[in-house]
Amino acid sequence: MTIAQPADQSKGGWTANGNPGERDLAVHKDGITLTVMGAVVCGRPIRQESMQKQLTSHFQNLFAYDHCLVFFHLTYAYIKDVEEVIEY
């Protein structure tokens, strides 16, 4: 029985600039990527355009990191109105 192997901060896929992407966590088994996780910190109000762009960019990059069936996007929200992140 082969156990799935996690790899943190491993390179994979591509960024919008054509550089290798840096995945926060990828789980592999028998040379196949089972899942990829990307995380981002929301430390400013979501109504700020720069924060919206950062959240959107991290979400879109996730799909370029590898070909698998399950992707996880984790947002750490250090803001007063966490509901804004969920609604966004």
PDB file of C-alpha atoms in Angstrom:
ATOM      1  CA  MET A   1       0.000   0.000   0.000  1.00  0.00           C
ATOM      2  CA  THR A   2       1.408   3.375  -1.023  1.00  0.00           C
ATOM      3  CA  ILE A   3       0.779   6.321   1.262  1.00  0.00           C
ATOM      4  CA  ALA A   4       0.036   9.761  -0.186  1.00  0.00           C
ATOM      5  CA  GLN A   5       2.933  12.174   0.298  1.00  0.00           C
ATOM      6  CA  PRO A   6       2.389  15.865   1.102  1.00  0.00           C
ATOM      7  CA  ALA A   7       4.818  18.485  -0.188  1.00  0.00           C
ATOM      8  CA  ASP A   8       4.701  22.038   1.110  1.00  0.00           C
ATOM      9  CA  GLN A   9       5.824  25.073  -0.888  1.00  0.00           C
ATOM     10  CA  SER A  10       6.697  22.827  -3.825  1.00  0.00           C
ATOM     11  CA  LYS A  11       7.052  24.279  -7.308  1.00  0.00           C
ATOM     12  CA  GLY A  12       4.408  23.343  -9.825  1.00  0.00           C
ATOM     13  CA  GLY A  13       2.337  24.759 -12.642  1.00  0.00           C
ATOM     14  CA  TRP A  14       2.879  28.339 -13.734  1.00  0.00           C
ATOM     15  CA  THR A  15       2.244  31.880 -12.604  1.00  0.00           C
ATOM     16  CA  ALA A  16       0.732  34.553 -14.859  1.00  0.00           C
ATOM     17  CA  ASN A  17       4.313  35.705 -15.571  1.00  0.00           C
ATOM     18  CA  GLY A  18       5.319  32.237 -16.791  1.00  0.00           C
ATOM     19  CA  ASN A  19       7.383  31.377 -13.711  1.00  0.00           C
ATOM     20  CA  PRO A  20       6.930  28.131 -11.769  1.00  0.00           C
ATOM     21  CA  GLY A  21       4.086  28.464  -9.281  1.00  0.00           C
ATOM     22  CA  GLU A  22       4.658  27.958  -5.557  1.00  0.00           C
ATOM     23  CA  ARG A  23       1.883  25.833  -4.124  1.00  0.00           C
ATOM     24  CA  ASP A  24       1.220  26.033  -0.393  1.00  0.00           C
ATOM     25  CA  LEU A  25       0.504  22.314  -0.190  1.00  0.00           C
ATOM     26  CA  ALA A  26       0.264  19.502  -2.715  1.00  0.00           C
ATOM     27  CA  VAL A  27      -0.524  15.853  -1.991  1.00  0.00           C
ATOM     28  CA  HIS A  28       0.875  13.220  -4.357  1.00  0.00           C
ATOM     29  CA  LYS A  29       0.447   9.472  -4.611  1.00  0.00           C
ATOM     30  CA  ASP A  30       2.183   7.238  -7.146  1.00  0.00           C
ATOM     31  CA  GLY A  31       3.343  10.283  -9.097  1.00  0.00           C
ATOM     32  CA  ILE A  32      -0.169  11.731  -9.375  1.00  0.00           C
ATOM     33  CA  THR A  33      -1.241  14.986  -7.768  1.00  0.00           C
ATOM     34  CA  LEU A  34      -4.336  14.302  -5.688  1.00  0.00           C
ATOM     35  CA  THR A  35      -4.944  17.816  -4.385  1.00  0.00           C
ATOM     36  CA  VAL A  36      -3.433  21.291  -4.265  1.00  0.00           C
ATOM     37  CA  MET A  37      -4.016  23.934  -1.613  1.00  0.00           C
ATOM     38  CA  GLY A  38      -3.370  27.648  -1.807  1.00  0.00           C
ATOM     39  CA  ALA A  39      -3.650  30.078   1.085  1.00  0.00           C
ATOM     40  CA  VAL A  40      -3.795  33.855   1.289  1.00  0.00           C
ATOM     41  CA  VAL A  41      -4.032  36.394   4.100  1.00  0.00           C
ATOM     42  CA  CYS A  42      -6.757  39.025   4.001  1.00  0.00           C
ATOM     43  CA  GLY A  43      -5.441  41.761   6.258  1.00  0.00           C
ATOM     44  CA  ARG A  44      -7.206  44.771   4.760  1.00  0.00           C
ATOM     45  CA  PRO A  45     -10.890  45.535   4.220  1.00  0.00           C
ATOM     46  CA  ILE A  46     -12.298  43.715   1.210  1.00  0.00           C
ATOM     47  CA  ARG A  47     -13.698  46.956  -0.173  1.00  0.00           C
ATOM     48  CA  GLN A  48     -10.121  47.984  -1.050  1.00  0.00           C
ATOM     49  CA  GLU A  49      -9.464  47.165  -4.679  1.00  0.00           C
ATOM     50  CA  SER A  50      -5.925  45.942  -3.952  1.00  0.00           C
ATOM     51  CA  MET A  51      -7.270  43.344  -1.504  1.00  0.00           C
ATOM     52  CA  GLN A  52      -9.901  42.200  -4.000  1.00  0.00           C
ATOM     53  CA  LYS A  53      -7.202  41.798  -6.663  1.00  0.00           C
ATOM     54  CA  GLN A  54      -4.987  39.821  -4.309  1.00  0.00           C
ATOM     55  CA  LEU A  55      -7.783  37.417  -3.332  1.00  0.00           C
ATOM     56  CA  THR A  56      -8.871  36.972  -6.952  1.00  0.00           C
ATOM     57  CA  SER A  57      -5.299  36.431  -8.141  1.00  0.00           C
ATOM     58  CA  HIS A  58      -4.578  33.762  -5.522  1.00  0.00           C
ATOM     59  CA  PHE A  59      -7.808  31.954  -6.388  1.00  0.00           C
ATOM     60  CA  GLN A  60      -7.099  31.996 -10.126  1.00  0.00           C
ATOM     61  CA  ASN A  61      -3.469  30.919  -9.656  1.00  0.00           C
ATOM     62  CA  LEU A  62      -4.611  27.834  -7.784  1.00  0.00           C
ATOM     63  CA  PHE A  63      -5.941  26.262 -10.987  1.00  0.00           C
ATOM     64  CA  ALA A  64      -2.641  26.806 -12.810  1.00  0.00           C
ATOM     65  CA  TYR A  65      -0.581  24.958 -10.188  1.00  0.00           C
ATOM     66  CA  ASP A  66      -1.439  21.437 -11.332  1.00  0.00           C
ATOM     67  CA  HIS A  67      -4.058  19.161 -12.868  1.00  0.00           C
ATOM     68  CA  CYS A  68      -6.101  17.449 -10.183  1.00  0.00           C
ATOM     69  CA  LEU A  69      -9.708  17.016  -9.160  1.00  0.00           C
ATOM     70  CA  VAL A  70      -9.670  18.723  -5.766  1.00  0.00           C
ATOM     71  CA  PHE A  71      -8.405  22.229  -5.022  1.00  0.00           C
ATOM     72  CA  PHE A  72      -8.510  23.994  -1.659  1.00  0.00           C
ATOM     73  CA  HIS A  73      -8.404  27.776  -1.271  1.00  0.00           C
ATOM     74  CA  LEU A  74      -7.849  28.944   2.293  1.00  0.00           C
ATOM     75  CA  THR A  75      -8.252  32.594   3.272  1.00  0.00           C
ATOM     76  CA  TYR A  76      -6.991  33.811   6.629  1.00  0.00           C
ATOM     77  CA  ALA A  77      -9.102  36.861   7.423  1.00  0.00           C
ATOM     78  CA  TYR A  78      -7.629  39.260   9.958  1.00  0.00           C
ATOM     79  CA  ILE A  79     -10.246  41.932   9.522  1.00  0.00           C
ATOM     80  CA  LYS A  80     -13.183  43.146  11.582  1.00  0.00           C
ATOM     81  CA  ASP A  81     -15.924  42.200   9.100  1.00  0.00           C
ATOM     82  CA  VAL A  82     -15.089  38.609   8.129  1.00  0.00           C
ATOM     83  CA  GLU A  83     -18.489  38.309   6.446  1.00  0.00           C
ATOM     84  CA  GLU A  84     -17.212  40.603   3.671  1.00  0.00           C
ATOM     85  CA  VAL A  85     -14.666  37.971   2.644  1.00  0.00           C
ATOM     86  CA  ILE A  86     -17.280  35.229   2.565  1.00  0.00           C
ATOM     87  CA  GLU A  87     -19.636  37.356   0.481  1.00  0.00           C
ATOM     88  CA  TYR A  88     -16.853  38.339  -1.920  1.00  0.00           C
TER      89      TYR A  88
END
